[in-house]
Short mmCIF file of C-alpha atoms and ligand atoms in Angstrom, two decimals:
data_model
loop_
_atom_site.label_atom_id
_atom_site.label_comp_id
_atom_site.label_asym_id
_atom_site.label_seq_id
_atom_site.Cartn_x
_atom_site.Cartn_y
_atom_site.Cartn_z
CA MET A 1 -45.64 -16.21 -51.77
CA ASN A 2 -47.31 -19.28 -53.29
CA LEU A 3 -47.84 -20.56 -56.80
CA ALA A 4 -51.33 -19.80 -58.03
CA ASN A 5 -51.52 -20.76 -61.71
CA LEU A 6 -49.78 -22.75 -64.42
CA GLU A 7 -50.44 -22.25 -68.10
CA GLU A 8 -49.02 -24.06 -71.15
CA ILE A 9 -48.70 -21.88 -74.26
CA LEU A 10 -48.01 -23.71 -77.51
CA LEU A 11 -46.33 -21.83 -80.36
CA GLU A 12 -45.52 -22.61 -83.93
CA ILE A 13 -43.07 -20.25 -85.57
CA PRO A 14 -42.57 -20.50 -89.35
CA ILE A 15 -39.10 -21.26 -90.66
CA PRO A 16 -38.36 -19.50 -93.99
CA LYS A 17 -38.14 -21.44 -97.22
CA PRO A 18 -36.65 -23.80 -98.24
CA GLY A 19 -36.87 -25.12 -94.68
CA LEU A 20 -34.16 -26.33 -92.33
CA LYS A 21 -32.54 -29.73 -93.02
CA PRO A 22 -30.78 -30.60 -89.76
CA ALA A 23 -27.93 -33.11 -90.05
CA TRP A 24 -29.19 -34.84 -86.87
CA THR A 25 -32.45 -35.95 -88.47
CA PRO A 26 -31.54 -36.96 -92.03
CA GLY A 27 -34.37 -36.63 -94.58
CA ILE A 28 -36.47 -34.29 -92.43
CA VAL A 29 -37.15 -30.71 -93.55
CA LEU A 30 -38.34 -28.38 -90.79
CA THR A 31 -40.76 -25.69 -91.94
CA SER A 32 -41.69 -24.49 -88.45
CA SER A 33 -40.32 -24.41 -84.95
CA LYS A 34 -42.65 -25.69 -82.24
CA ILE A 35 -42.22 -24.24 -78.73
CA THR A 36 -43.82 -25.12 -75.44
CA LEU A 37 -43.83 -22.06 -73.15
CA ILE A 38 -44.77 -22.58 -69.51
CA LYS A 39 -46.12 -19.61 -67.53
CA LEU A 40 -46.19 -19.87 -63.74
CA THR A 41 -47.98 -17.15 -61.77
CA THR A 42 -47.79 -16.54 -58.01
CA ASP A 43 -50.58 -15.36 -55.73
CA GLU A 44 -48.83 -11.97 -55.78
CA GLY A 45 -48.98 -11.75 -59.56
CA LEU A 46 -45.30 -12.47 -60.32
CA GLU A 47 -44.75 -14.44 -63.53
CA GLY A 48 -42.05 -16.98 -64.37
CA TYR A 49 -41.43 -18.57 -67.75
CA GLY A 50 -39.76 -21.71 -69.04
CA VAL A 51 -39.47 -23.42 -72.43
CA GLY A 52 -39.27 -27.11 -73.36
CA THR A 53 -36.89 -29.10 -75.50
CA ALA A 54 -36.02 -28.19 -79.08
CA LEU A 55 -38.35 -31.03 -80.13
CA GLY A 56 -41.30 -28.85 -79.11
CA GLU A 57 -43.10 -31.61 -77.18
CA ASN A 58 -46.15 -30.29 -75.44
CA LEU A 59 -46.78 -31.32 -71.87
CA ASN A 60 -50.51 -31.94 -72.10
CA GLN A 61 -50.17 -35.60 -71.27
CA PHE A 62 -48.27 -34.76 -68.12
CA LEU A 63 -50.61 -31.93 -67.14
CA GLU A 64 -53.64 -34.16 -67.63
CA THR A 65 -52.11 -37.04 -65.66
CA VAL A 66 -51.02 -34.81 -62.82
CA PRO A 67 -53.62 -32.01 -62.55
CA ILE A 68 -52.30 -28.45 -62.30
CA PRO A 69 -53.72 -27.78 -58.79
CA LEU A 70 -51.93 -30.91 -57.57
CA ILE A 71 -48.61 -29.70 -59.08
CA LEU A 72 -49.02 -26.23 -57.61
CA GLY A 73 -49.98 -27.63 -54.22
CA TRP A 74 -47.04 -30.11 -54.32
CA ILE A 75 -44.46 -27.36 -54.88
CA GLY A 76 -46.19 -24.67 -52.77
CA GLU A 77 -43.92 -21.66 -52.87
CA PRO A 78 -41.59 -21.06 -55.86
CA PHE A 79 -38.39 -22.18 -54.13
CA GLY A 80 -39.29 -25.89 -54.11
CA ILE A 81 -37.06 -27.02 -57.01
CA GLU A 82 -36.02 -30.33 -55.42
CA LYS A 83 -39.64 -30.98 -54.53
CA ILE A 84 -40.91 -30.63 -58.08
CA MET A 85 -37.96 -32.63 -59.42
CA LYS A 86 -39.34 -35.66 -57.56
CA LEU A 87 -42.42 -35.39 -59.75
CA LEU A 88 -40.71 -34.29 -62.98
CA ARG A 89 -38.20 -37.16 -62.98
CA ILE A 90 -41.05 -39.67 -62.87
CA ALA A 91 -42.94 -37.73 -65.57
CA ALA A 92 -39.83 -37.72 -67.83
CA ASN A 93 -39.63 -41.49 -67.57
CA ILE A 94 -43.09 -42.01 -69.04
CA GLY A 95 -43.58 -38.99 -71.35
CA PRO A 96 -42.03 -35.81 -72.74
CA ARG A 97 -39.38 -34.16 -70.65
CA PRO A 98 -41.23 -31.54 -68.59
CA PHE A 99 -38.28 -29.49 -67.35
CA ALA A 100 -39.77 -26.22 -68.69
CA LEU A 101 -41.53 -26.08 -65.31
CA GLU A 102 -38.22 -26.15 -63.49
CA MET A 103 -36.94 -23.34 -65.71
CA ALA A 104 -40.06 -21.27 -64.95
CA LEU A 105 -39.51 -21.76 -61.20
CA TRP A 106 -35.92 -20.47 -61.55
CA ASP A 107 -37.24 -17.46 -63.48
CA LEU A 108 -39.56 -16.77 -60.52
CA ILE A 109 -36.82 -17.35 -57.93
CA GLY A 110 -34.56 -14.86 -59.70
CA LYS A 111 -37.36 -12.31 -59.88
CA ILE A 112 -38.20 -12.74 -56.18
CA CYS A 113 -34.48 -12.38 -55.28
CA LYS A 114 -34.07 -9.58 -57.87
CA GLN A 115 -31.01 -11.35 -59.27
CA PRO A 116 -30.13 -13.14 -62.50
CA ILE A 117 -30.00 -16.89 -61.85
CA TYR A 118 -26.28 -17.20 -62.55
CA LYS A 119 -25.50 -15.03 -59.53
CA LEU A 120 -27.56 -17.31 -57.28
CA LEU A 121 -25.88 -20.50 -58.52
CA GLY A 122 -22.20 -19.58 -58.53
CA GLY A 123 -21.71 -16.23 -60.25
CA PHE A 124 -18.48 -17.22 -62.02
CA GLN A 125 -18.53 -15.25 -65.30
CA ASP A 126 -20.60 -12.48 -66.91
CA LYS A 127 -19.79 -13.32 -70.54
CA VAL A 128 -18.76 -16.34 -72.59
CA LYS A 129 -17.24 -16.94 -76.02
CA ALA A 130 -19.78 -18.19 -78.57
CA TYR A 131 -19.27 -20.71 -81.32
CA CYS A 132 -21.40 -20.59 -84.44
CA SER A 133 -23.31 -23.90 -84.44
CA THR A 134 -24.36 -24.81 -87.99
CA ALA A 135 -27.07 -27.37 -88.75
CA GLU A 136 -26.91 -28.50 -92.35
CA LEU A 137 -24.73 -30.62 -94.61
CA LYS A 138 -24.01 -28.07 -97.34
CA PRO A 139 -21.56 -28.47 -100.23
CA VAL A 140 -17.93 -27.48 -99.64
CA ASN A 141 -18.13 -24.02 -101.25
CA LYS A 142 -21.24 -23.10 -99.23
CA MET A 143 -19.75 -24.31 -95.96
CA VAL A 144 -16.60 -22.30 -96.61
CA LYS A 145 -18.76 -19.20 -97.33
CA ASP A 146 -20.79 -19.73 -94.13
CA ALA A 147 -17.60 -20.11 -92.10
CA GLN A 148 -16.07 -16.94 -93.57
CA ASP A 149 -19.28 -15.03 -92.85
CA ALA A 150 -19.29 -16.34 -89.25
CA VAL A 151 -15.73 -15.13 -88.73
CA GLU A 152 -16.69 -11.79 -90.26
CA MET A 153 -19.51 -11.55 -87.71
CA GLY A 154 -16.99 -11.99 -84.90
CA PHE A 155 -17.28 -15.70 -84.02
CA LYS A 156 -14.06 -17.29 -82.79
CA GLY A 157 -15.39 -20.79 -83.32
CA ILE A 158 -17.58 -22.67 -85.75
CA LYS A 159 -19.18 -26.13 -85.48
CA LEU A 160 -19.51 -28.04 -88.73
CA ARG A 161 -21.65 -31.12 -89.30
CA ALA A 162 -20.12 -34.38 -90.63
CA ARG A 163 -22.58 -36.98 -91.65
CA ARG A 164 -22.52 -37.11 -95.42
CA THR A 165 -22.99 -40.46 -97.13
CA ASN A 166 -19.51 -40.07 -98.46
CA LEU A 167 -16.90 -39.57 -95.72
CA SER A 168 -14.39 -38.02 -98.13
CA LYS A 169 -16.84 -35.10 -98.55
CA ASP A 170 -16.86 -34.53 -94.79
CA ILE A 171 -13.08 -34.56 -94.85
CA GLU A 172 -13.00 -32.12 -97.80
CA VAL A 173 -15.29 -29.71 -95.90
CA VAL A 174 -13.28 -29.58 -92.69
CA ARG A 175 -9.97 -29.13 -94.57
CA ALA A 176 -11.38 -26.43 -96.80
CA VAL A 177 -12.88 -24.54 -93.83
CA ARG A 178 -9.57 -24.72 -91.92
CA ASP A 179 -7.77 -23.32 -94.99
CA ALA A 180 -10.32 -20.57 -95.36
CA VAL A 181 -10.58 -19.37 -91.73
CA GLY A 182 -6.95 -19.83 -90.66
CA ASP A 183 -5.49 -21.34 -87.48
CA ASP A 184 -6.92 -18.90 -84.94
CA ILE A 185 -10.56 -19.96 -85.32
CA ALA A 186 -11.77 -22.98 -83.33
CA ILE A 187 -13.36 -25.71 -85.48
CA MET A 188 -15.66 -28.21 -83.84
CA VAL A 189 -17.25 -31.08 -85.81
CA ASP A 190 -20.45 -32.88 -84.88
CA ALA A 191 -21.20 -36.31 -86.39
CA ASN A 192 -24.51 -36.64 -84.45
CA GLN A 193 -24.04 -40.37 -84.10
CA ALA A 194 -25.98 -40.59 -80.80
CA TRP A 195 -29.19 -39.38 -82.41
CA GLY A 196 -31.26 -42.53 -82.37
CA HIS A 197 -29.09 -44.80 -84.52
CA LEU A 198 -30.11 -43.03 -87.72
CA PRO A 199 -28.01 -43.71 -90.85
CA PRO A 200 -25.44 -42.91 -92.12
CA LEU A 201 -23.85 -44.74 -89.16
CA TRP A 202 -20.15 -44.55 -88.40
CA SER A 203 -18.03 -47.56 -87.40
CA VAL A 204 -15.15 -47.17 -84.97
CA LYS A 205 -12.79 -47.28 -87.99
CA THR A 206 -14.72 -44.48 -89.71
CA ALA A 207 -14.53 -42.38 -86.58
CA MET A 208 -10.81 -43.05 -86.31
CA THR A 209 -10.16 -42.10 -89.99
CA PHE A 210 -12.08 -38.86 -89.56
CA GLY A 211 -10.60 -38.18 -86.11
CA LYS A 212 -7.06 -38.36 -87.53
CA VAL A 213 -8.00 -35.68 -90.08
CA LEU A 214 -9.31 -33.54 -87.22
CA ASP A 215 -5.98 -34.04 -85.37
CA LYS A 216 -4.18 -32.60 -88.42
CA ILE A 217 -6.40 -29.52 -88.63
CA GLU A 218 -6.21 -29.17 -84.80
CA ALA A 219 -9.96 -29.27 -84.25
CA THR A 220 -11.27 -28.19 -80.86
CA TRP A 221 -13.51 -31.24 -80.49
CA LEU A 222 -15.20 -34.08 -82.30
CA GLU A 223 -18.81 -34.47 -81.12
CA GLU A 224 -20.81 -37.72 -80.99
CA PRO A 225 -18.52 -39.74 -83.31
CA LEU A 226 -20.20 -42.95 -82.05
CA HIS A 227 -23.27 -43.78 -80.04
CA GLU A 228 -22.63 -43.28 -76.32
CA GLN A 229 -23.58 -46.91 -75.65
CA ASN A 230 -20.50 -47.91 -77.72
CA ILE A 231 -18.31 -47.56 -74.66
CA GLN A 232 -15.46 -49.76 -75.93
CA GLY A 233 -15.45 -47.99 -79.31
CA LEU A 234 -15.31 -44.54 -77.75
CA LYS A 235 -12.50 -45.64 -75.43
CA LYS A 236 -10.46 -46.98 -78.37
CA LEU A 237 -11.11 -43.76 -80.31
CA ARG A 238 -9.98 -41.58 -77.37
CA GLU A 239 -6.77 -43.61 -77.18
CA THR A 240 -6.17 -43.25 -80.95
CA ILE A 241 -6.78 -39.56 -81.64
CA GLN A 242 -5.63 -36.34 -79.95
CA THR A 243 -8.80 -34.32 -80.66
CA PRO A 244 -11.05 -34.08 -77.58
CA ILE A 245 -14.33 -35.98 -77.87
CA ALA A 246 -17.62 -34.35 -76.79
CA GLY A 247 -21.11 -35.78 -76.24
CA GLY A 248 -24.09 -36.41 -73.99
CA GLU A 249 -26.59 -33.84 -75.32
CA LEU A 250 -29.62 -36.13 -75.08
CA GLY A 251 -28.95 -37.60 -71.64
CA ASN A 252 -31.18 -37.07 -68.63
CA GLY A 253 -30.31 -36.94 -64.96
CA ILE A 254 -27.22 -37.13 -62.81
CA TYR A 255 -26.93 -40.92 -62.96
CA PHE A 256 -26.64 -40.89 -66.79
CA TYR A 257 -23.86 -38.30 -66.55
CA ARG A 258 -22.17 -40.11 -63.66
CA ASP A 259 -21.86 -43.16 -65.92
CA LEU A 260 -20.42 -41.08 -68.80
CA LEU A 261 -17.83 -39.67 -66.40
CA VAL A 262 -16.99 -42.94 -64.70
CA ASN A 263 -16.67 -44.69 -68.10
CA ASP A 264 -14.41 -41.80 -69.21
CA ILE A 265 -15.71 -41.84 -72.83
CA TYR A 266 -15.93 -38.07 -73.35
CA ASP A 267 -13.51 -35.18 -72.73
CA ILE A 268 -16.35 -32.64 -72.83
CA ILE A 269 -19.87 -33.21 -71.46
CA GLN A 270 -22.80 -31.50 -73.25
CA ALA A 271 -25.90 -31.77 -71.01
CA ASP A 272 -28.83 -29.62 -72.12
CA ILE A 273 -30.98 -27.80 -69.56
CA THR A 274 -34.19 -28.77 -71.44
CA PHE A 275 -33.28 -32.40 -72.05
CA SER A 276 -31.10 -33.28 -69.11
CA GLY A 277 -33.18 -32.35 -66.07
CA GLY A 278 -33.25 -28.55 -65.81
CA ILE A 279 -31.04 -25.81 -64.48
CA LEU A 280 -30.33 -27.26 -61.04
CA GLU A 281 -29.70 -30.77 -62.41
CA CYS A 282 -27.23 -29.31 -64.94
CA ARG A 283 -25.57 -27.29 -62.13
CA LYS A 284 -25.06 -30.63 -60.33
CA ILE A 285 -23.75 -32.25 -63.53
CA ALA A 286 -21.33 -29.31 -63.93
CA GLY A 287 -20.06 -30.01 -60.39
CA MET A 288 -19.53 -33.68 -61.23
CA CYS A 289 -17.63 -32.67 -64.42
CA GLU A 290 -15.51 -30.29 -62.36
CA ALA A 291 -14.54 -33.10 -60.02
CA PHE A 292 -13.50 -35.20 -63.06
CA CYS A 293 -11.50 -32.21 -64.43
CA LYS A 294 -13.79 -31.86 -67.45
CA GLU A 295 -15.79 -29.09 -69.00
CA LEU A 296 -19.57 -28.97 -69.25
CA ILE A 297 -20.31 -27.09 -72.48
CA PRO A 298 -24.12 -27.28 -72.62
CA HIS A 299 -25.96 -28.34 -75.74
CA ALA A 300 -28.17 -25.36 -76.64
CA TRP A 301 -29.64 -25.94 -80.11
CA ASN A 302 -32.96 -24.36 -79.19
CA ASN A 303 -34.89 -21.07 -79.25
CA GLY A 304 -33.60 -17.82 -77.73
CA PHE A 305 -35.35 -18.19 -74.35
CA ALA A 306 -33.70 -21.60 -73.82
CA ILE A 307 -30.36 -20.08 -74.87
CA ALA A 308 -30.82 -17.26 -72.34
CA ALA A 309 -31.53 -19.89 -69.64
CA THR A 310 -28.40 -21.80 -70.77
CA LEU A 311 -26.40 -18.60 -70.42
CA GLN A 312 -27.59 -18.39 -66.78
CA LEU A 313 -26.12 -21.86 -66.17
CA ILE A 314 -22.90 -21.01 -68.00
CA GLY A 315 -22.52 -17.78 -66.00
CA ALA A 316 -22.73 -19.79 -62.76
CA ILE A 317 -20.06 -22.43 -63.44
CA PRO A 318 -16.27 -22.32 -63.64
CA ASN A 319 -15.89 -25.11 -66.21
CA CYS A 320 -17.54 -23.84 -69.39
CA SER A 321 -15.59 -21.91 -72.00
CA TRP A 322 -18.12 -21.81 -74.90
CA LEU A 323 -21.77 -21.02 -75.63
CA GLU A 324 -23.40 -23.02 -78.48
CA PHE A 325 -24.89 -20.22 -80.65
CA PRO A 326 -27.26 -21.85 -83.16
CA TYR A 327 -26.91 -20.03 -86.47
CA ALA A 328 -27.72 -21.63 -89.77
CA PRO A 329 -28.73 -19.05 -92.42
CA PRO A 330 -30.98 -18.58 -94.28
CA CYS A 331 -33.43 -20.59 -92.17
CA TRP A 332 -32.17 -20.39 -88.59
CA THR A 333 -31.16 -16.81 -87.90
CA PRO A 334 -31.51 -14.82 -84.65
CA GLU A 335 -34.77 -13.34 -85.96
CA VAL A 336 -36.38 -16.78 -86.31
CA ARG A 337 -34.58 -18.44 -83.36
CA ASP A 338 -35.32 -15.56 -80.94
CA THR A 339 -38.87 -14.68 -82.14
CA LEU A 340 -40.03 -15.05 -78.53
CA LEU A 341 -37.66 -12.34 -77.32
CA LYS A 342 -37.95 -8.57 -77.53
CA ASP A 343 -34.21 -8.40 -78.21
CA PRO A 344 -32.38 -11.22 -80.02
CA ILE A 345 -29.25 -12.65 -78.36
CA THR A 346 -26.20 -11.33 -80.16
CA ILE A 347 -22.40 -11.63 -80.06
CA ASP A 348 -20.08 -8.70 -79.64
CA LYS A 349 -17.20 -7.89 -81.99
CA ARG A 350 -14.83 -10.11 -79.96
CA GLY A 351 -17.18 -13.08 -80.27
CA TYR A 352 -18.61 -13.00 -76.74
CA VAL A 353 -22.19 -13.14 -75.53
CA ALA A 354 -23.11 -11.35 -72.27
CA ILE A 355 -24.96 -13.32 -69.59
CA PRO A 356 -28.39 -11.58 -69.23
CA LYS A 357 -28.28 -9.39 -66.11
CA LYS A 358 -31.95 -8.78 -65.39
CA PRO A 359 -33.62 -10.88 -62.64
CA GLY A 360 -34.48 -14.53 -63.45
CA ILE A 361 -33.69 -15.79 -66.95
CA GLY A 362 -32.97 -12.14 -67.70
CA VAL A 363 -34.76 -11.55 -71.02
CA ASP A 364 -38.09 -9.97 -71.99
CA LEU A 365 -40.72 -11.84 -73.98
CA ASP A 366 -42.36 -10.30 -77.04
CA TRP A 367 -46.07 -10.82 -76.37
CA ASP A 368 -47.20 -9.52 -79.77
CA LYS A 369 -45.23 -12.32 -81.40
CA ILE A 370 -46.35 -14.86 -78.85
CA GLU A 371 -50.01 -14.05 -79.53
CA LYS A 372 -49.35 -14.08 -83.29
CA TYR A 373 -47.83 -17.58 -83.27
CA ARG A 374 -49.86 -19.15 -80.46
CA ILE A 375 -51.73 -22.31 -81.52
CA ASN A 376 -53.69 -23.21 -78.33
MG1 LIG B 1 -24.48 -32.17 -81.05
#
């Protein structure tokens, strides 16, 4: 069976008013979600799908530079993941990260083998606990309400954002949420300090002050408290606070993650299958983390199809105890996030998400919605 066609479908899905104001890009209000969906077809008519990064970059530049027949001929049959990675790593160095193609190949491989991908790559677990990953810097009373609602929905963990211009407000939020949800709910806090050096920027002392507050509320982790290039600062911070430190969501490739592990700056590594090199690359990164006795808890702030693909990675590996479940009402709900899917990804009453069991990525696309929101 050989690859016969490659199609890039660009989608723009509206985000309800007043728009999403993510903490990681201060000042930007998102009114739509852009998605690149790659469709690979074999000469026997089997279809495989993959989506790009949460930034919605389209791959036109790559597909014009390296013509589609050349890509299809280069890979040949759908099992050639390492072959296409030779090409995709070069493409990622000069343009948008094109790992949606790798995801689409895995979708095909799973369908050919009639197995979900996680069973082909390790088959460790068939469900995982989900944490509610918020996005915005809301006032204290609203964050408390969101946290209470998340617990009511069944979540056993919630990730707050900390990047207000006044650190005392961040401190007030985490203390108030701990008081409101009690000691049995995991609280993670993300300062998003590795997102392109955007202000407000934290110093090592700021991170230490905040980290000591997290020690007191027994937070599960502190994410990106400093830029990952601040190796000395992160080492000092890890020596000063008890709370585990997480990071690495924007990295790309095994060498980047090797350096994070050798430098020992994070307790938890957060590679993302769309940013970091694809499903197989993240499987390799998970193996490296395992050898360093660390968890890989993938970054997954993305649409539902990417989350389903992330679940396939999580199901395969023995060192991942949480799924990042993006949920930031009223703008980023499963209905918006999972518009591409026939059935939104949901948590059960105990706070777990099942790894999709159908072949490939394991979820069905909603073609009525795809045609409705298609822009190319
Ligand atoms: Mg993060």
